[in-house]
């Protein structure tokens, strides 16, 4: 059930896989503008559950870069690496209620069935002494939701992604489960994030329903892409933000989001003024334009 609290709570949840780049600044800014415009609270979460993809020191440098750009969280930063107990409890509940099953299928087994696992149970023999992965038994059900910016969405999780992994055989937690457990734990009422995560939202809503958690409002914003059409976080060429010019960086990010750029002597002042006049209408309807992404504006100083 969507839930309409008096004080909205939003969040920015970066993965510490590198420095803050323009695309993540845009995501942080959009989540901030939306919730602060409504007088709400903004929280931070570091999604450090995938050590092989992480870059040492990047959580600290992302937090420092956010502070340089005037962002301050209205509460302690939550680190997903500290939250294994909560994820294990959620998995236990899904197991107890028959929604999760252990799986010893290898990648080769899955390739034979077109990669997606849709059987609702493991089709390989259990391997004694080897930890299984745990998968969600995906129901054959359309998940529908209304994206605040992109309108009505629906996905049949079983058809689209199948029985997705909740915990890998090597013990690493899946993003979808961790995200849902932590959005609920932090009391998040609105999730504003990049359009590439739209395809995750139905899985997250399904998990919320199975775990009796409330569903926040969702809004997916255009992605910043580089000149080759790559998402900036995936792009090797993603330029690092110049930490000496936070006001210019914020001005470019506001421009990307279609917002006017207020005059302000400090980054925090610019954020405050921009939140006061935030208008989401330039961000609507991108779902119908292909790709749902926009090139990053070039830095006038580097032309
Ligand atoms: N950690 C994810 C990322 O950096 C974002 C997750 C989310 O906003 O739900 O892409």
Coordinates of C-alpha atoms and ligand atoms in Angstrom, one line a residue:
X1 CA 0.0 0.0 0.0
X2 CA 1.4 3.4 -0.8
X3 CA 1.7 5.4 2.3
X4 CA 1.2 9.1 2.7
X5 CA 3.0 10.4 5.8
X6 CA 3.0 13.9 6.9
X7 CA 6.8 14.4 6.6
X8 CA 8.2 12.9 3.4
X9 CA 11.6 11.1 3.7
X10 CA 13.8 10.7 0.7
X11 CA 17.3 9.3 0.3
X12 CA 20.4 9.1 -1.9
X13 CA 22.0 5.6 -1.9
X14 CA 25.3 5.5 -3.8
X15 CA 27.3 2.4 -4.3
X16 CA 31.0 3.1 -3.4
X17 CA 32.3 2.1 -6.7
X18 CA 34.2 5.3 -7.6
X19 CA 34.1 9.0 -7.1
X20 CA 31.0 11.1 -7.2
X21 CA 30.4 12.0 -10.9
X22 CA 28.0 14.2 -12.6
X23 CA 25.3 11.5 -13.0
X24 CA 25.3 10.7 -9.3
X25 CA 25.3 14.5 -8.4
X26 CA 22.2 14.7 -10.5
X27 CA 20.5 11.8 -8.7
X28 CA 21.5 13.2 -5.3
X29 CA 20.2 16.7 -6.3
X30 CA 16.9 15.4 -7.7
X31 CA 16.1 13.4 -4.5
X32 CA 17.1 16.4 -2.4
X33 CA 15.0 18.9 -4.3
X34 CA 11.9 16.7 -4.3
X35 CA 11.9 16.0 -0.6
X36 CA 13.1 19.4 0.6
X37 CA 10.6 21.2 -1.6
X38 CA 7.9 19.4 0.5
X39 CA 9.6 20.2 3.8
X40 CA 10.8 16.7 4.3
X41 CA 14.0 14.9 5.4
X42 CA 16.8 13.5 3.3
X43 CA 18.9 10.5 4.3
X44 CA 22.0 8.9 3.0
X45 CA 22.8 5.2 2.6
X46 CA 26.1 3.7 1.4
X47 CA 25.3 0.5 -0.6
X48 CA 28.5 -1.3 0.2
X49 CA 27.4 -4.9 -0.2
X50 CA 29.4 -5.8 -3.3
X51 CA 33.1 -5.7 -2.2
X52 CA 34.4 -7.0 -5.6
X53 CA 33.0 -3.9 -7.3
X54 CA 34.0 -1.4 -4.6
X55 CA 36.8 1.1 -4.8
X56 CA 38.6 1.5 -1.5
X57 CA 38.1 5.0 0.0
X58 CA 35.2 5.9 -2.3
X59 CA 32.5 5.9 0.4
X60 CA 34.5 8.6 2.2
X61 CA 35.2 10.6 -0.9
X62 CA 31.5 10.4 -2.0
X63 CA 30.4 11.7 1.4
X64 CA 33.0 14.5 1.3
X65 CA 32.0 15.5 -2.2
X66 CA 28.3 15.7 -1.1
X67 CA 29.3 17.9 1.8
X68 CA 31.3 20.1 -0.6
X69 CA 28.2 20.5 -2.7
X70 CA 26.1 21.6 0.3
X71 CA 24.3 18.4 1.1
X72 CA 23.7 17.4 4.7
X73 CA 21.8 14.3 5.8
X74 CA 19.1 14.6 8.3
X75 CA 20.3 11.5 10.2
X76 CA 23.2 9.1 10.5
X77 CA 24.5 7.5 7.3
X78 CA 23.4 3.9 7.0
X79 CA 26.1 1.4 5.7
X80 CA 24.7 -1.7 4.1
X81 CA 27.8 -3.7 5.1
X82 CA 26.5 -3.4 8.7
X83 CA 23.0 -4.7 7.9
X84 CA 23.6 -8.4 7.2
X85 CA 21.4 -9.4 10.2
X86 CA 18.4 -7.6 8.8
X87 CA 18.8 -9.1 5.4
X88 CA 19.1 -12.6 6.9
X89 CA 15.9 -12.0 8.9
X90 CA 14.1 -11.0 5.7
X91 CA 15.4 -14.0 3.8
X92 CA 14.3 -16.3 6.7
X93 CA 10.8 -14.9 6.6
X94 CA 10.6 -15.4 2.8
X95 CA 11.9 -19.0 3.4
X96 CA 9.4 -19.7 6.2
X97 CA 6.6 -18.5 4.0
X98 CA 7.6 -20.6 1.0
X99 CA 8.7 -17.7 -1.2
X100 CA 12.4 -18.5 -1.3
X101 CA 14.3 -21.7 -2.3
X102 CA 17.9 -22.8 -2.2
X103 CA 19.4 -23.2 -5.7
X104 CA 22.5 -25.0 -6.9
X105 CA 22.0 -24.3 -10.6
X106 CA 25.2 -23.2 -12.3
X107 CA 25.3 -20.6 -15.0
X108 CA 25.6 -23.4 -17.6
X109 CA 22.4 -25.0 -16.3
X110 CA 20.6 -21.7 -16.7
X111 CA 22.0 -21.0 -20.1
X112 CA 20.2 -24.2 -21.3
X113 CA 16.9 -22.6 -20.2
X114 CA 17.7 -19.2 -21.7
X115 CA 19.4 -17.9 -18.6
X116 CA 16.2 -17.0 -16.7
X117 CA 15.3 -19.3 -13.8
X118 CA 11.5 -19.6 -13.8
X119 CA 10.9 -23.0 -12.3
X120 CA 10.1 -21.9 -8.7
X121 CA 12.4 -24.6 -7.4
X122 CA 16.0 -25.7 -8.1
X123 CA 16.3 -27.9 -11.1
X124 CA 19.8 -29.2 -10.2
X125 CA 20.6 -31.8 -7.6
X126 CA 21.7 -30.4 -4.2
X127 CA 25.4 -30.5 -3.9
X128 CA 26.4 -31.7 -0.4
X129 CA 28.9 -29.3 1.3
X130 CA 28.3 -26.5 -1.1
X131 CA 26.3 -23.4 -0.1
X132 CA 23.3 -22.8 -2.3
X133 CA 22.2 -19.4 -3.6
X134 CA 18.7 -18.4 -2.4
X135 CA 16.2 -17.3 -5.0
X136 CA 12.8 -15.7 -4.8
X137 CA 10.0 -17.9 -6.3
X138 CA 8.7 -15.2 -8.7
X139 CA 4.9 -15.3 -8.9
X140 CA 3.3 -15.1 -12.3
X141 CA 1.7 -11.7 -11.5
X142 CA 1.7 -8.3 -13.0
X143 CA 3.2 -5.7 -10.6
X144 CA 1.7 -2.2 -11.3
X145 CA 2.7 1.1 -10.0
X146 CA 2.4 4.8 -10.9
X147 CA 5.8 6.5 -11.4
X148 CA 5.4 10.1 -10.2
X149 CA 7.2 11.3 -13.3
X150 CA 6.8 8.6 -15.9
X151 CA 3.2 7.5 -15.3
X152 CA 1.8 4.0 -15.0
X153 CA 4.2 1.1 -15.2
X154 CA 3.8 -2.7 -15.0
X155 CA 6.0 -5.7 -15.1
X156 CA 5.5 -9.4 -14.7
X157 CA 8.5 -10.2 -12.6
X158 CA 8.5 -13.9 -13.5
X159 CA 8.5 -13.2 -17.2
X160 CA 10.9 -10.3 -17.0
X161 CA 13.6 -11.6 -14.6
X162 CA 12.4 -14.9 -13.3
X163 CA 13.3 -16.3 -9.9
X164 CA 15.9 -13.7 -9.0
X165 CA 18.7 -14.3 -6.5
X166 CA 18.3 -12.9 -3.0
X167 CA 21.6 -14.1 -1.6
X168 CA 24.4 -15.5 -3.8
X169 CA 26.1 -18.8 -3.1
X170 CA 29.2 -16.8 -2.0
X171 CA 27.0 -15.1 0.7
X172 CA 26.8 -11.7 -1.0
X173 CA 23.4 -10.0 -0.6
X174 CA 21.3 -9.0 -3.6
X175 CA 20.7 -5.3 -4.2
X176 CA 16.9 -5.7 -4.5
X177 CA 16.5 -7.3 -1.1
X178 CA 18.9 -5.0 0.7
X179 CA 17.3 -1.9 -0.9
X180 CA 13.8 -2.9 0.2
X181 CA 14.8 -3.8 3.7
X182 CA 16.7 -0.6 4.2
X183 CA 14.2 1.7 2.5
X184 CA 11.7 0.4 5.1
X185 CA 14.2 0.6 8.0
X186 CA 15.0 4.3 7.1
X187 CA 11.2 5.1 6.7
X188 CA 11.7 6.2 3.1
X189 CA 8.5 7.5 1.6
X190 CA 9.8 8.6 -1.8
X191 CA 12.5 7.1 -4.0
X192 CA 13.9 9.5 -6.6
X193 CA 16.6 7.9 -8.7
X194 CA 17.9 7.3 -12.2
X195 CA 15.8 5.8 -15.0
X196 CA 18.0 2.7 -15.2
X197 CA 16.6 1.5 -11.9
X198 CA 13.0 1.6 -13.1
X199 CA 13.3 -2.1 -14.1
X200 CA 14.2 -2.9 -10.5
X201 CA 11.1 -1.2 -9.0
X202 CA 8.6 -4.1 -9.7
X203 CA 11.0 -6.6 -7.9
X204 CA 11.2 -4.2 -5.0
X205 CA 7.4 -3.7 -4.8
X206 CA 7.0 -7.5 -4.9
X207 CA 9.4 -7.9 -2.0
X208 CA 7.6 -5.2 0.0
X209 CA 4.3 -7.0 -0.5
X210 CA 5.8 -10.4 0.5
X211 CA 7.5 -8.8 3.6
X212 CA 4.5 -6.6 4.6
X213 CA 6.5 -3.4 4.1
X214 CA 4.9 -0.2 2.8
X215 CA 5.7 0.9 -0.7
X216 CA 7.2 4.4 -1.1
X217 CA 6.4 6.7 -4.0
X218 CA 8.8 6.2 -7.0
X219 CA 10.1 8.8 -9.4
X220 CA 12.7 7.9 -12.1
X221 CA 14.7 10.7 -13.6
X222 CA 16.6 10.9 -17.0
X223 CA 20.1 9.4 -17.0
X224 CA 23.1 11.5 -17.7
X225 CA 25.1 9.9 -20.5
X226 CA 28.4 10.6 -22.1
X227 CA 29.1 11.4 -25.8
X228 CA 29.2 7.6 -26.5
X229 CA 25.8 7.1 -25.0
X230 CA 27.1 5.3 -21.9
X231 CA 25.6 5.9 -18.5
X232 CA 28.2 8.0 -16.6
X233 CA 28.7 5.6 -13.8
X234 CA 29.5 2.8 -16.3
X235 CA 31.5 5.1 -18.5
X236 CA 35.3 4.9 -18.3
X237 CA 35.3 8.5 -19.5
X238 CA 33.0 9.9 -16.8
X239 CA 34.8 13.1 -15.8
X240 CA 35.5 13.5 -12.2
X241 CA 33.7 16.6 -10.7
X242 CA 36.0 19.5 -10.0
X243 CA 35.7 19.9 -6.2
X244 CA 36.9 23.5 -6.5
X245 CA 33.8 24.5 -8.3
X246 CA 30.7 23.1 -6.5
X247 CA 28.5 26.1 -7.5
X248 CA 29.2 25.6 -11.1
X249 CA 28.7 21.8 -10.8
X250 CA 25.3 22.4 -9.1
X251 CA 24.4 24.9 -11.7
X252 CA 25.0 22.3 -14.4
X253 CA 23.1 19.6 -12.5
X254 CA 20.1 22.0 -12.0
X255 CA 20.2 22.8 -15.7
X256 CA 20.2 19.1 -16.5
X257 CA 17.0 18.7 -14.4
X258 CA 15.4 21.7 -16.2
X259 CA 15.5 23.9 -13.1
X260 CA 16.4 27.6 -13.0
X261 CA 19.8 28.3 -11.3
X262 CA 19.4 30.6 -8.3
X263 CA 22.1 33.1 -7.3
X264 CA 23.7 32.0 -4.1
X265 CA 27.0 32.6 -2.4
X266 CA 27.3 29.0 -1.1
X267 CA 26.4 25.5 -2.3
X268 CA 24.1 25.0 0.6
X269 CA 22.4 28.3 -0.1
X270 CA 21.9 27.3 -3.8
X271 CA 20.4 24.0 -2.8
X272 CA 18.0 25.7 -0.4
X273 CA 16.8 28.2 -2.9
X274 CA 16.6 25.6 -5.7
X275 CA 14.5 23.4 -3.4
X276 CA 12.1 26.3 -2.7
X277 CA 11.3 26.7 -6.4
X278 CA 11.6 23.0 -7.5
X279 CA 9.3 22.2 -10.4
X280 CA 9.4 18.5 -11.5
X281 CA 7.5 19.1 -14.8
X282 CA 10.6 19.1 -17.1
X283 CA 11.3 15.6 -15.9
X284 CA 8.0 14.1 -16.8
X285 CA 7.3 11.8 -19.7
X286 CA 10.8 10.7 -20.6
X287 CA 9.6 7.1 -20.6
X288 CA 8.2 7.7 -24.1
X289 CA 11.4 9.1 -25.5
X290 CA 14.2 6.7 -26.4
X291 CA 16.7 6.6 -24.9
X292 CA 15.4 7.9 -21.5
X293 CA 18.7 9.7 -21.1
X294 CA 20.2 13.0 -21.9
X295 CA 23.8 14.0 -22.7
X296 CA 25.6 15.6 -19.9
X297 CA 25.9 19.4 -20.6
X298 CA 29.5 20.3 -21.2
X299 CA 31.2 22.5 -18.7
X300 CA 31.4 26.0 -20.2
X301 CA 34.8 26.4 -18.5
X302 CA 36.2 23.5 -20.4
X303 CA 35.1 24.5 -23.8
Ligands
LIG1 N1 23.2 2.0 -5.2 C1 22.5 2.2 -6.4 C2 23.4 2.9 -7.4 O1 24.4 3.5 -7.0 C3 21.3 3.1 -6.3 C4 20.2 2.4 -5.6 C5 18.9 3.1 -5.5 O2 18.9 4.3 -5.6 O3 17.9 2.4 -5.2 O4 23.2 2.8 -8.6

